[in-house]
Coordinates of C-alpha atoms in Angstrom, one line a residue:
M1 CA 108.8 96.5 109.0
A2 CA 108.0 94.7 112.3
K3 CA 111.0 92.5 111.8
K4 CA 113.3 95.5 111.4
L5 CA 111.8 97.0 114.6
G6 CA 113.0 93.9 116.5
F7 CA 109.6 92.2 117.2
E8 CA 109.7 88.5 118.1
S9 CA 109.3 86.1 115.2
E10 CA 105.9 84.8 116.4
Y11 CA 104.5 88.4 116.5
V12 CA 106.0 89.2 113.1
E13 CA 104.3 86.1 111.7
A14 CA 101.0 87.0 113.3
L15 CA 101.2 90.5 111.9
K16 CA 102.1 89.1 108.5
H17 CA 98.8 87.3 108.5
A18 CA 96.7 90.0 110.1
A19 CA 97.9 92.9 107.9
P20 CA 95.9 91.8 104.8
L21 CA 92.8 92.2 107.0
H22 CA 93.3 96.0 107.2
D23 CA 90.7 96.7 104.5
L24 CA 88.2 93.9 105.3
G25 CA 85.6 96.6 106.0
K26 CA 85.6 97.5 102.4
I27 CA 83.2 94.6 101.9
A28 CA 80.5 97.0 103.1
I29 CA 81.5 99.7 100.6
P30 CA 79.5 99.8 97.3
E31 CA 81.5 98.8 94.2
S32 CA 80.6 102.1 92.6
I33 CA 82.7 103.9 95.3
L34 CA 85.4 101.3 95.6
H35 CA 86.2 101.3 91.9
K36 CA 85.3 104.8 90.9
P37 CA 87.8 106.0 88.4
G38 CA 87.9 109.6 89.7
K39 CA 88.0 111.5 92.9
L40 CA 85.3 110.6 95.5
N41 CA 82.8 113.4 96.3
P42 CA 82.4 114.3 100.0
E43 CA 79.4 111.9 100.5
E44 CA 81.3 109.0 98.9
W45 CA 84.4 109.8 100.9
A46 CA 82.3 109.6 104.1
V47 CA 81.1 106.2 103.1
M48 CA 84.6 105.0 102.3
Q49 CA 85.9 106.1 105.7
T50 CA 83.4 103.7 107.4
H51 CA 85.5 100.7 106.3
A52 CA 87.9 101.2 109.1
Q53 CA 85.3 100.8 111.8
V54 CA 83.4 98.1 109.9
G55 CA 86.6 96.0 109.6
H56 CA 87.3 96.4 113.3
D57 CA 83.8 95.4 114.2
L58 CA 83.8 92.3 112.1
L59 CA 87.1 91.1 113.7
A60 CA 87.0 92.5 117.3
G61 CA 84.9 89.7 118.9
S62 CA 87.3 86.9 118.0
N63 CA 89.6 85.3 120.5
K64 CA 92.2 84.6 117.8
I65 CA 95.4 86.7 117.8
I66 CA 95.4 87.3 114.1
A67 CA 91.8 88.5 114.1
R68 CA 92.4 90.7 117.1
L69 CA 95.5 92.2 115.4
G70 CA 93.4 92.6 112.3
A71 CA 90.7 94.4 114.2
E72 CA 93.3 96.9 115.7
I73 CA 95.0 97.4 112.3
S74 CA 91.6 97.9 110.6
L75 CA 90.6 100.6 113.1
C76 CA 93.8 102.6 113.1
H77 CA 95.5 102.2 109.7
H78 CA 94.1 105.5 108.5
E79 CA 95.1 107.5 111.6
K80 CA 97.8 110.1 110.9
W81 CA 100.8 111.1 113.0
D82 CA 99.5 114.7 113.1
G83 CA 96.0 113.7 114.3
T84 CA 94.2 114.5 111.0
G85 CA 93.4 110.9 110.1
Y86 CA 90.2 108.8 110.8
P87 CA 88.2 107.4 112.4
R88 CA 89.3 108.7 115.8
Q89 CA 91.8 111.4 114.9
L90 CA 94.5 109.8 117.1
A91 CA 97.9 111.4 117.0
G92 CA 101.5 110.4 117.5
E93 CA 102.2 107.5 119.8
D94 CA 98.5 107.3 120.7
I95 CA 98.1 105.5 117.4
P96 CA 98.9 101.8 118.1
L97 CA 102.2 100.8 116.5
V98 CA 100.6 98.2 114.3
G99 CA 98.4 101.0 112.8
R100 CA 101.4 103.2 112.3
I101 CA 103.2 100.3 110.6
M102 CA 100.2 99.5 108.4
A103 CA 99.7 103.2 107.5
I104 CA 103.2 103.6 106.0
T105 CA 103.4 100.2 104.4
D106 CA 99.9 100.4 102.9
V107 CA 100.6 103.8 101.3
F108 CA 104.0 102.6 100.1
D109 CA 102.3 99.6 98.4
A110 CA 99.4 101.6 97.1
L111 CA 101.5 104.3 95.5
G112 CA 103.6 101.7 93.7
S113 CA 100.5 99.8 92.4
K114 CA 98.0 100.5 89.6
R115 CA 94.5 101.4 90.9
S116 CA 91.3 102.2 89.0
Y117 CA 91.9 105.8 89.8
K118 CA 95.6 106.1 89.2
E119 CA 98.7 104.7 87.6
P120 CA 101.6 103.4 89.7
W121 CA 104.1 106.0 90.9
N122 CA 107.8 105.5 90.3
N123 CA 110.1 104.8 93.3
H124 CA 111.6 108.3 93.3
E125 CA 108.1 109.8 93.6
I126 CA 107.2 107.4 96.3
K127 CA 110.3 108.0 98.3
A128 CA 109.9 111.8 98.0
F129 CA 106.2 111.6 99.1
I130 CA 107.0 109.4 102.1
I131 CA 109.8 111.8 103.2
E132 CA 107.5 114.8 102.7
Q133 CA 104.9 113.1 105.0
K134 CA 107.3 112.5 107.8
G135 CA 105.8 113.8 111.0
K136 CA 102.5 114.5 109.2
H137 CA 101.0 111.3 108.0
F138 CA 103.7 109.0 109.2
D139 CA 105.7 108.2 112.3
P140 CA 109.1 109.8 111.7
K141 CA 110.9 106.7 113.0
L142 CA 109.1 104.5 110.6
V143 CA 109.8 106.9 107.7
D144 CA 113.5 106.7 108.5
L145 CA 113.4 102.9 108.7
L146 CA 111.6 102.6 105.4
I147 CA 113.9 105.0 103.6
E148 CA 117.0 103.3 105.1
N149 CA 115.7 100.0 103.7
F150 CA 113.9 101.3 100.7
D151 CA 115.3 98.9 98.1
E152 CA 114.4 95.9 100.3
F153 CA 110.8 97.2 100.7
V154 CA 110.6 97.7 96.9
E155 CA 111.7 94.1 96.4
I156 CA 109.1 92.8 98.8
R157 CA 106.4 94.8 97.0
N158 CA 107.6 93.5 93.7
N159 CA 107.6 89.9 95.0
Y160 CA 104.1 90.1 96.5
P161 CA 102.0 92.2 94.1
D162 CA 98.2 92.7 94.6

């Protein structure tokens, strides 16, 4: 995604290594919540939401570019374009671009992957959901970019499974 947006190769490479840190804060989430087969109750959901801040806090003190990018991604990858995300309810371009990139790519990957609480969606369902969330959950420009290059993103997901 960053490459398609025209970022310099050094930044794309740093982002490639920082992106997997987005859920680092989940180390502080009890296994019973992380791997619960059903829907989380409100108390469990509140605990789960803390992972964004925890991940940020674990990485933010570093002077390394990958850790600093990871901290920013951790903190903002659950913000939503319309301001209904967490932890800070940022909206639109107030959400750092790396967070907007991670939001759409993480959801794209998660929907196409098996989880303890769900089976993978097919590509048609994923594409329809991403389009439906344009301007709500996701940056409209990033939705367009993902949809225009959908097959390429599917290939990447298939080549780099969880």
